[in-house]
Amino acid sequence: MTQAYVFTPAPVPTLPVEGSTELFPVHRIYCVGRNFADHAIEMGHDPDKEPPFFFQKNPDTVVAPADGFPYPSASADVHHEIELVVALKSGGSDIPVEKALDCVFGYAIGLDMTRRDLQAEAKKHGRPWEVAKAFEKSAPCGRLHAANDVGHLTEGAIRLSINGALRQDGNLNQMIWKVPEMIAYLSRLFTLQPGDLIFSGTPAGVGAVQRGDVMRGEIDGLGAISVTVL
């Protein structure tokens, strides 16, 4: 018997997969904070004393790069943060570091768009970051590339330019916590599931965007994405 609902449920958020007609269903989005030492310093923190921490975005904040990024309300200072996105095909609890990469389906280029003025206000009052991080369409994300095709990315350039001008220029080998460590740590806090995404942190150079800007993100081995601020 077909289940009846009070209203029609929202569609499952998905990401396209390079070289496939299948879609990757998104379950949750976890984000790693201050995972590049230069970005931690840029934001006024000591990477040697403050271990990375995690926050979440909602699954339906994912948006295809071609759809653009609508400049959000309630903010006058929205920043770009380019990140390597890790997509899980399996999960569990208390996953050992040496088994963590077995959970990875693949990787993508993502942007953690941030209402920086609202984040600063939340920090000042010791409040959560959801209003700054989890707003609509705040997670532009490119096509997933299967780890079977591209391998497990441990080094390579990660860059973002605005209207052709380079803003962020780092290397994946600069991440404080590597992908297996992120997965293992998260699995001690949550039961990870197939479909979970991990945004793995951003290098230094974050900055404001304006309507009409074209953001171009690149990660070696994953190509590039282009997102227009609407």
PDB file of C-alpha atoms in Angstrom, residues 109 145 216-225:
ATOM      1  CA  ILE A 109      34.825  20.416  -5.135  1.00  0.00           C
ATOM      2  CA  HIS A 145      34.486  11.658  -8.779  1.00  0.00           C
ATOM      3  CA  ARG A 216      35.994  29.461  -9.916  1.00  0.00           C
ATOM      4  CA  GLY A 217      37.158  26.622  -7.676  1.00  0.00           C
ATOM      5  CA  GLU A 218      39.828  24.094  -8.647  1.00  0.00           C
ATOM      6  CA  ILE A 219      41.268  20.991  -6.999  1.00  0.00           C
ATOM      7  CA  ASP A 220      43.935  18.902  -8.702  1.00  0.00           C
ATOM      8  CA  GLY A 221      42.395  15.682  -9.967  1.00  0.00           C
ATOM      9  CA  LEU A 222      38.813  16.977  -9.773  1.00  0.00           C
ATOM     10  CA  GLY A 223      38.782  19.692 -12.413  1.00  0.00           C
ATOM     11  CA  ALA A 224      36.985  22.956 -11.683  1.00  0.00           C
ATOM     12  CA  ILE A 225      33.585  24.437 -10.889  1.00  0.00           C
TER      13      ILE A 225
END
